Amino acid sequence: MRTVSERTIQMRINKNEAADMLLEMDNILILAHENPDGDAVGSACALCKGLRSIGKRAYISLEPISKTDAFMTEKLVRPAEFIPEHIVAVDTADIKILGVEGSGLDKSCNVELCIDHHMSNVFFARNTYLDESASAAAEAVYDIMKTMNIPFTKDIAECLYVGIATDTGCFRYSNTTSKTFRTAAELADMGVDIGKINKIQFETKTKEYAAIEKMAIASMQTHFDGKCAMITVTHEMFEDSGAADCETKPLSSIPRQIEGVYAGITIKEKKKGLFNISVRTNEPVNASEIAGYLGGGGHRMAAGCTFEGTRQDAEKAVLEAVRTVFEKAGLL
Amino acid sequence: MRTVSERTIQMRINKNEAADMLLEMDNILILAHENPDGDAVGSACALCKGLRSIGKRAYISLEPISKTDAFMTEKLVRPAEFIPEHIVAVDTADIKILGVEGSGLDKSCNVELCIDHHMSNVFFARNTYLDESASAAAEAVYDIMKTMNIPFTKDIAECLYVGIATDTGCFRYSNTTSKTFRTAAELADMGVDIGKINKIQFETKTKEYAAIEKMAIASMQTHFDGKCAMITVTHEMFEDSGAADCETKPLSSIPRQIEGVYAGITIKEKKKGLFNISVRTNEPVNASEIAGYLGGGGHRMAAGCTFEGTRQDAEKAVLEAVRTVFEKAGLL
């Protein structure tokens, strides 16, 4: 295997070229981004199952796998003795976030092909098939697999469905297009039990999550005449509920959902005295501007930052940033 | 207009016949079920706009319209002086639940055509186009409008999309089929802003709802080793939050979402001493059996009943019913 220092070409390729590359490979290890979400796991598993169905040896290496995604990975996880000839990454925009934990590799490994949908993809792989119009990496993987004439089983279709459904918030977010719906229709026709999978992915809360959500909602405060809503999850709440940090992502969407809220703030104290702050906004408020005042950043409607200190100081600092941005936006 | 006493034929018709009927009508009033939801409003408004676009005079009469659905009804609501020649009902399974408030009619009015998707439709109208495979009445209305060659504008497509999205819980529920996704794809291609409408319908909570949800979640108790979760919303909570009963429907889904819960109970005290109890279950527990012990009924996974007395008695009575059904199911 070539190492990263020998890399010369970072090519953007089309789906036929990506399909041809995969058809020529064998002994393939599939990686995705760190802390893999449903799209990372679904895309990797679908590709792995598809490659195996046409006679190739393929494994995945993804860690950690959430409870809701574990049903897809059975028999796919790389055994320690497997030495890959080729490395493929899915749903990964940058080498910095490539998940190599448990793979026996480090981030300087030679990713020959990356299949992705992030506009921010930096073309770190030797070859990248990037479809920025795709709602999920799974949509891009599906297109390549169709080009490869891989026969779609219910099993493969389920993985692709999980990818698409999770990355679109079950077809809620604005990345949902008519193509997304058409792909979902095709996957449903392949036998995916839509209701069952949605129930697992979207209608089930662990007891630990339900417990911390209850505390988080109870902590909710509103400020600036209801224009800002804030929830704070303390270190003690994590300990009392037993919830893992990775399962508390949905909390971030709660404060912004309230009518009249322009800035929804979620403060999480993962370690004592260390706060992760997520900022979600509605127009005309720019979330990255609020996070920026605290040394963070992100997108216009979703951004984040960290804060060291006390809970009171964290809340005060965020509210100061919110006030400044609200004033500039003419909301106060 | 003939009255109900003159009715002789209760016909089930196909979509071509339904289309022909509509093409022959003029001066049409469109009704739907009482307390109209997104599908009732979306279906009625889409049909009304479509009929107008081919030169017909048509109005709707639906009350009350929720804040989230009001954007569809502009200029469509029947003025008092409008005397309909023909009455069409959408999304209505039974004359008993036909919404006539504000229509100037009573329930004995002559509904010439009903367009519906409920398996429980009793064929109360003179002619019924029923598509039980449709996820929403809006899917059935769309099929008829296509047959009528009505030109689909963005405006009409938005109404149909609201119907389909709301009746499937934004494509979450098991009534979502490949046809549902294909219809959504076609509507998206007609210019529906999927992200914007979903945000209004699914990502926005009124302040009053957010307040009562907070109290409801704080009230959550679990019983039988976490197999039953129960929330109770008292009359005082309604008063303190200012929430209307009709906007508290989403509370019913909260207790069942918790991992390990077989019966999720939501008790709502609308009037002092009068409790509406909703029961949501996971297999193998039959919700209608639990509700049945308290004189109610419903479906296998969703049922309901009422109770008069104190909060303590209501909770105790439900828990007794749950215990009996759990024991029969071998869960205790």
PDB file of N, CA and C in Angstrom, chain A residues 17 24 36 50 82 190 195 199 285 288 293:
ATOM      1  N   GLU A  17     -16.619   6.063 -13.043  1.00  0.00           N
ATOM      2  CA  GLU A  17     -15.224   5.815 -12.653  1.00  0.00           C
ATOM      3  C   GLU A  17     -15.156   5.209 -11.253  1.00  0.00           C
ATOM      4  N   GLU A  24     -12.798  -3.221  -9.650  1.00  0.00           N
ATOM      5  CA  GLU A  24     -11.433  -3.746  -9.791  1.00  0.00           C
ATOM      6  C   GLU A  24     -10.779  -4.097  -8.458  1.00  0.00           C
ATOM      7  N   PRO A  36     -19.520   7.807  14.033  1.00  0.00           N
ATOM      8  CA  PRO A  36     -20.363   7.631  12.844  1.00  0.00           C
ATOM      9  C   PRO A  36     -21.854   7.718  13.166  1.00  0.00           C
ATOM     10  N   GLY A  50     -22.930  -4.977  -0.487  1.00  0.00           N
ATOM     11  CA  GLY A  50     -22.997  -5.011  -1.950  1.00  0.00           C
ATOM     12  C   GLY A  50     -21.733  -5.602  -2.552  1.00  0.00           C
ATOM     13  N   PHE A  82      -7.447  -9.271   9.397  1.00  0.00           N
ATOM     14  CA  PHE A  82      -7.722  -8.824   8.025  1.00  0.00           C
ATOM     15  C   PHE A  82      -6.779  -7.687   7.638  1.00  0.00           C
ATOM     16  N   MET A 190     -38.034  -2.310  -2.486  1.00  0.00           N
ATOM     17  CA  MET A 190     -37.113  -3.442  -2.268  1.00  0.00           C
ATOM     18  C   MET A 190     -37.430  -4.177  -0.968  1.00  0.00           C
ATOM     19  N   GLY A 195     -41.932   1.637   8.453  1.00  0.00           N
ATOM     20  CA  GLY A 195     -42.460   1.922   9.788  1.00  0.00           C
ATOM     21  C   GLY A 195     -41.567   1.373  10.884  1.00  0.00           C
ATOM     22  N   LYS A 199     -39.348   3.582  13.504  1.00  0.00           N
ATOM     23  CA  LYS A 199     -39.625   3.453  14.932  1.00  0.00           C
ATOM     24  C   LYS A 199     -38.320   3.311  15.719  1.00  0.00           C
ATOM     25  N   VAL A 285     -31.288  35.665  12.613  1.00  0.00           N
ATOM     26  CA  VAL A 285     -30.153  35.570  13.533  1.00  0.00           C
ATOM     27  C   VAL A 285     -29.148  34.527  13.034  1.00  0.00           C
ATOM     28  N   SER A 288     -23.606  31.334  13.740  1.00  0.00           N
ATOM     29  CA  SER A 288     -22.145  31.315  13.771  1.00  0.00           C
ATOM     30  C   SER A 288     -21.597  32.623  14.336  1.00  0.00           C
ATOM     31  N   TYR A 293     -18.482  34.901  18.954  1.00  0.00           N
ATOM     32  CA  TYR A 293     -18.117  35.744  20.097  1.00  0.00           C
ATOM     33  C   TYR A 293     -17.481  34.928  21.219  1.00  0.00           C
TER      34      TYR A 293
END
